[in-house]
JSON list of C-alpha atoms in Angstrom, two decimals:
[
{"chain": "A", "resi": 1, "resn": "MET", "atom": "CA", "xyz": [41.25, 177.85, 199.92]},
{"chain": "A", "resi": 2, "resn": "ARG", "atom": "CA", "xyz": [44.26, 180.03, 199.38]},
{"chain": "A", "resi": 3, "resn": "THR", "atom": "CA", "xyz": [46.84, 180.35, 196.65]},
{"chain": "A", "resi": 4, "resn": "ARG", "atom": "CA", "xyz": [50.54, 180.23, 197.58]},
{"chain": "A", "resi": 5, "resn": "GLN", "atom": "CA", "xyz": [51.72, 183.84, 198.22]},
{"chain": "A", "resi": 6, "resn": "GLU", "atom": "CA", "xyz": [55.05, 185.60, 197.60]},
{"chain": "A", "resi": 7, "resn": "ILE", "atom": "CA", "xyz": [56.13, 183.08, 194.96]},
{"chain": "A", "resi": 8, "resn": "MET", "atom": "CA", "xyz": [59.08, 184.18, 192.65]},
{"chain": "A", "resi": 9, "resn": "LEU", "atom": "CA", "xyz": [58.81, 183.22, 189.05]},
{"chain": "A", "resi": 10, "resn": "HIS", "atom": "CA", "xyz": [61.64, 180.77, 189.28]},
{"chain": "A", "resi": 11, "resn": "GLN", "atom": "CA", "xyz": [59.78, 178.93, 192.14]},
{"chain": "A", "resi": 12, "resn": "ALA", "atom": "CA", "xyz": [56.45, 178.67, 190.36]},
{"chain": "A", "resi": 13, "resn": "ILE", "atom": "CA", "xyz": [54.64, 175.78, 189.08]},
{"chain": "A", "resi": 14, "resn": "LEU", "atom": "CA", "xyz": [52.99, 176.34, 185.67]},
{"chain": "A", "resi": 15, "resn": "HIS", "atom": "CA", "xyz": [50.19, 174.26, 184.36]},
{"chain": "A", "resi": 16, "resn": "ILE", "atom": "CA", "xyz": [48.82, 174.19, 180.72]},
{"chain": "A", "resi": 17, "resn": "THR", "atom": "CA", "xyz": [46.26, 171.89, 179.21]},
{"chain": "A", "resi": 18, "resn": "ALA", "atom": "CA", "xyz": [48.25, 170.54, 176.34]},
{"chain": "A", "resi": 19, "resn": "PRO", "atom": "CA", "xyz": [51.69, 171.49, 174.71]},
{"chain": "A", "resi": 20, "resn": "GLU", "atom": "CA", "xyz": [49.96, 171.55, 171.32]},
{"chain": "A", "resi": 21, "resn": "SER", "atom": "CA", "xyz": [47.81, 174.55, 172.28]},
{"chain": "A", "resi": 22, "resn": "VAL", "atom": "CA", "xyz": [51.01, 176.65, 172.38]},
{"chain": "A", "resi": 23, "resn": "GLU", "atom": "CA", "xyz": [51.30, 176.38, 168.65]},
{"chain": "A", "resi": 24, "resn": "ILE", "atom": "CA", "xyz": [48.03, 178.13, 168.16]},
{"chain": "A", "resi": 25, "resn": "TYR", "atom": "CA", "xyz": [49.64, 181.31, 169.46]},
{"chain": "A", "resi": 26, "resn": "PRO", "atom": "CA", "xyz": [53.33, 181.20, 168.31]},
{"chain": "A", "resi": 27, "resn": "ASN", "atom": "CA", "xyz": [54.02, 184.81, 169.09]},
{"chain": "A", "resi": 28, "resn": "ASN", "atom": "CA", "xyz": [53.04, 184.71, 172.73]},
{"chain": "A", "resi": 29, "resn": "ARG", "atom": "CA", "xyz": [56.53, 183.42, 173.77]},
{"chain": "A", "resi": 30, "resn": "PHE", "atom": "CA", "xyz": [55.30, 180.73, 176.02]},
{"chain": "A", "resi": 31, "resn": "ASP", "atom": "CA", "xyz": [58.66, 179.08, 175.72]},
{"chain": "A", "resi": 32, "resn": "VAL", "atom": "CA", "xyz": [60.24, 182.13, 177.64]},
{"chain": "A", "resi": 33, "resn": "LEU", "atom": "CA", "xyz": [57.69, 181.64, 180.46]},
{"chain": "A", "resi": 34, "resn": "LYS", "atom": "CA", "xyz": [58.26, 177.89, 180.58]},
{"chain": "A", "resi": 35, "resn": "ASP", "atom": "CA", "xyz": [62.04, 178.37, 180.87]},
{"chain": "A", "resi": 36, "resn": "LYS", "atom": "CA", "xyz": [61.59, 180.71, 183.83]},
{"chain": "A", "resi": 37, "resn": "VAL", "atom": "CA", "xyz": [59.38, 178.50, 185.99]},
{"chain": "A", "resi": 38, "resn": "LEU", "atom": "CA", "xyz": [60.28, 175.59, 188.30]},
{"chain": "A", "resi": 39, "resn": "ILE", "atom": "CA", "xyz": [58.25, 173.13, 186.47]},
{"chain": "A", "resi": 40, "resn": "ALA", "atom": "CA", "xyz": [55.64, 173.02, 183.76]},
{"chain": "A", "resi": 41, "resn": "ARG", "atom": "CA", "xyz": [52.93, 170.38, 183.95]},
{"chain": "A", "resi": 42, "resn": "TYR", "atom": "CA", "xyz": [50.29, 169.43, 181.33]},
{"chain": "A", "resi": 43, "resn": "GLY", "atom": "CA", "xyz": [46.77, 168.14, 181.33]},
{"chain": "A", "resi": 44, "resn": "GLY", "atom": "CA", "xyz": [43.95, 168.59, 183.79]},
{"chain": "A", "resi": 45, "resn": "GLU", "atom": "CA", "xyz": [41.50, 171.10, 182.28]},
{"chain": "A", "resi": 46, "resn": "CYS", "atom": "CA", "xyz": [39.07, 172.45, 184.92]},
{"chain": "A", "resi": 47, "resn": "TYR", "atom": "CA", "xyz": [40.81, 170.43, 187.66]},
{"chain": "A", "resi": 48, "resn": "VAL", "atom": "CA", "xyz": [43.70, 172.75, 187.25]},
{"chain": "A", "resi": 49, "resn": "MET", "atom": "CA", "xyz": [41.58, 175.71, 188.49]},
{"chain": "A", "resi": 50, "resn": "ALA", "atom": "CA", "xyz": [40.97, 173.88, 191.70]},
{"chain": "A", "resi": 51, "resn": "MET", "atom": "CA", "xyz": [44.68, 173.06, 192.00]},
{"chain": "A", "resi": 52, "resn": "LEU", "atom": "CA", "xyz": [45.42, 176.82, 191.58]},
{"chain": "A", "resi": 53, "resn": "VAL", "atom": "CA", "xyz": [43.12, 178.05, 194.20]},
{"chain": "A", "resi": 54, "resn": "ALA", "atom": "CA", "xyz": [44.11, 175.38, 196.61]},
{"chain": "A", "resi": 55, "resn": "GLY", "atom": "CA", "xyz": [47.87, 176.51, 196.20]},
{"chain": "A", "resi": 56, "resn": "HIS", "atom": "CA", "xyz": [49.15, 173.47, 194.53]},
{"chain": "A", "resi": 57, "resn": "ILE", "atom": "CA", "xyz": [50.20, 175.18, 191.35]},
{"chain": "A", "resi": 58, "resn": "ASP", "atom": "CA", "xyz": [50.92, 179.00, 190.75]},
{"chain": "A", "resi": 59, "resn": "ILE", "atom": "CA", "xyz": [50.21, 179.81, 187.17]},
{"chain": "A", "resi": 60, "resn": "CYS", "atom": "CA", "xyz": [47.55, 178.36, 184.76]},
{"chain": "A", "resi": 61, "resn": "VAL", "atom": "CA", "xyz": [47.82, 179.15, 181.09]},
{"chain": "A", "resi": 62, "resn": "GLU", "atom": "CA", "xyz": [44.80, 178.12, 178.98]},
{"chain": "A", "resi": 63, "resn": "TYR", "atom": "CA", "xyz": [44.49, 179.08, 175.24]},
{"chain": "A", "resi": 64, "resn": "SER", "atom": "CA", "xyz": [41.02, 177.85, 174.22]},
{"chain": "A", "resi": 65, "resn": "LEU", "atom": "CA", "xyz": [38.69, 178.71, 177.23]},
{"chain": "A", "resi": 66, "resn": "GLN", "atom": "CA", "xyz": [35.26, 179.80, 176.32]},
{"chain": "A", "resi": 67, "resn": "PRO", "atom": "CA", "xyz": [33.50, 182.45, 178.52]},
{"chain": "A", "resi": 68, "resn": "TYR", "atom": "CA", "xyz": [31.26, 179.52, 180.07]},
{"chain": "A", "resi": 69, "resn": "ASP", "atom": "CA", "xyz": [34.49, 177.77, 181.07]},
{"chain": "A", "resi": 70, "resn": "ILE", "atom": "CA", "xyz": [36.03, 180.53, 183.02]},
{"chain": "A", "resi": 71, "resn": "ILE", "atom": "CA", "xyz": [33.41, 183.23, 184.03]},
{"chain": "A", "resi": 72, "resn": "PRO", "atom": "CA", "xyz": [32.03, 180.99, 187.01]},
{"chain": "A", "resi": 73, "resn": "LEU", "atom": "CA", "xyz": [35.63, 180.52, 188.22]},
{"chain": "A", "resi": 74, "resn": "ILE", "atom": "CA", "xyz": [36.80, 184.04, 188.20]},
{"chain": "A", "resi": 75, "resn": "PRO", "atom": "CA", "xyz": [35.37, 184.88, 191.59]},
{"chain": "A", "resi": 76, "resn": "ILE", "atom": "CA", "xyz": [36.76, 181.80, 193.21]},
{"chain": "A", "resi": 77, "resn": "ILE", "atom": "CA", "xyz": [40.23, 182.36, 191.71]},
{"chain": "A", "resi": 78, "resn": "GLU", "atom": "CA", "xyz": [40.19, 186.04, 192.86]},
{"chain": "A", "resi": 79, "resn": "HIS", "atom": "CA", "xyz": [38.88, 185.24, 196.37]},
{"chain": "A", "resi": 80, "resn": "ALA", "atom": "CA", "xyz": [41.85, 182.65, 196.66]},
{"chain": "A", "resi": 81, "resn": "GLY", "atom": "CA", "xyz": [44.33, 185.51, 195.90]},
{"chain": "A", "resi": 82, "resn": "ARG", "atom": "CA", "xyz": [45.00, 185.31, 192.12]},
{"chain": "A", "resi": 83, "resn": "VAL", "atom": "CA", "xyz": [43.90, 187.21, 189.07]},
{"chain": "A", "resi": 84, "resn": "VAL", "atom": "CA", "xyz": [42.50, 186.19, 185.72]},
{"chain": "A", "resi": 85, "resn": "ILE", "atom": "CA", "xyz": [43.90, 187.91, 182.61]},
{"chain": "A", "resi": 86, "resn": "THR", "atom": "CA", "xyz": [43.68, 187.40, 178.79]},
{"chain": "A", "resi": 87, "resn": "LEU", "atom": "CA", "xyz": [46.60, 187.11, 176.34]},
{"chain": "A", "resi": 88, "resn": "ASP", "atom": "CA", "xyz": [45.82, 190.67, 175.17]}
]
C-alpha cells in the first residue's frame, strides 16, 4: 500500500467521520481546511484509515479517537508514506 504522493492541498481528498464532531472543537478552523481541499467526505471510521494508506484519500481528520483506535494503525500509516499528528 502507498499513499498518493506530491498532492497539493487543493487536490486533496479530506475525510472526517461526522460533521457533528467538528463542533466539539470550534477553534480548530476545520472550515478553513475544508474550503481548501478538493472534496470533503464523511463517514467510514476505521475503514478511512485503510482508504488513506491505499491512496484513495489524502487527509483524515478524527476528533474522538482513543489510543486503542489509532496506535495499532500508526506504523501502517507511516510505512505507507503519511504521518499521524494531534490537534495540539
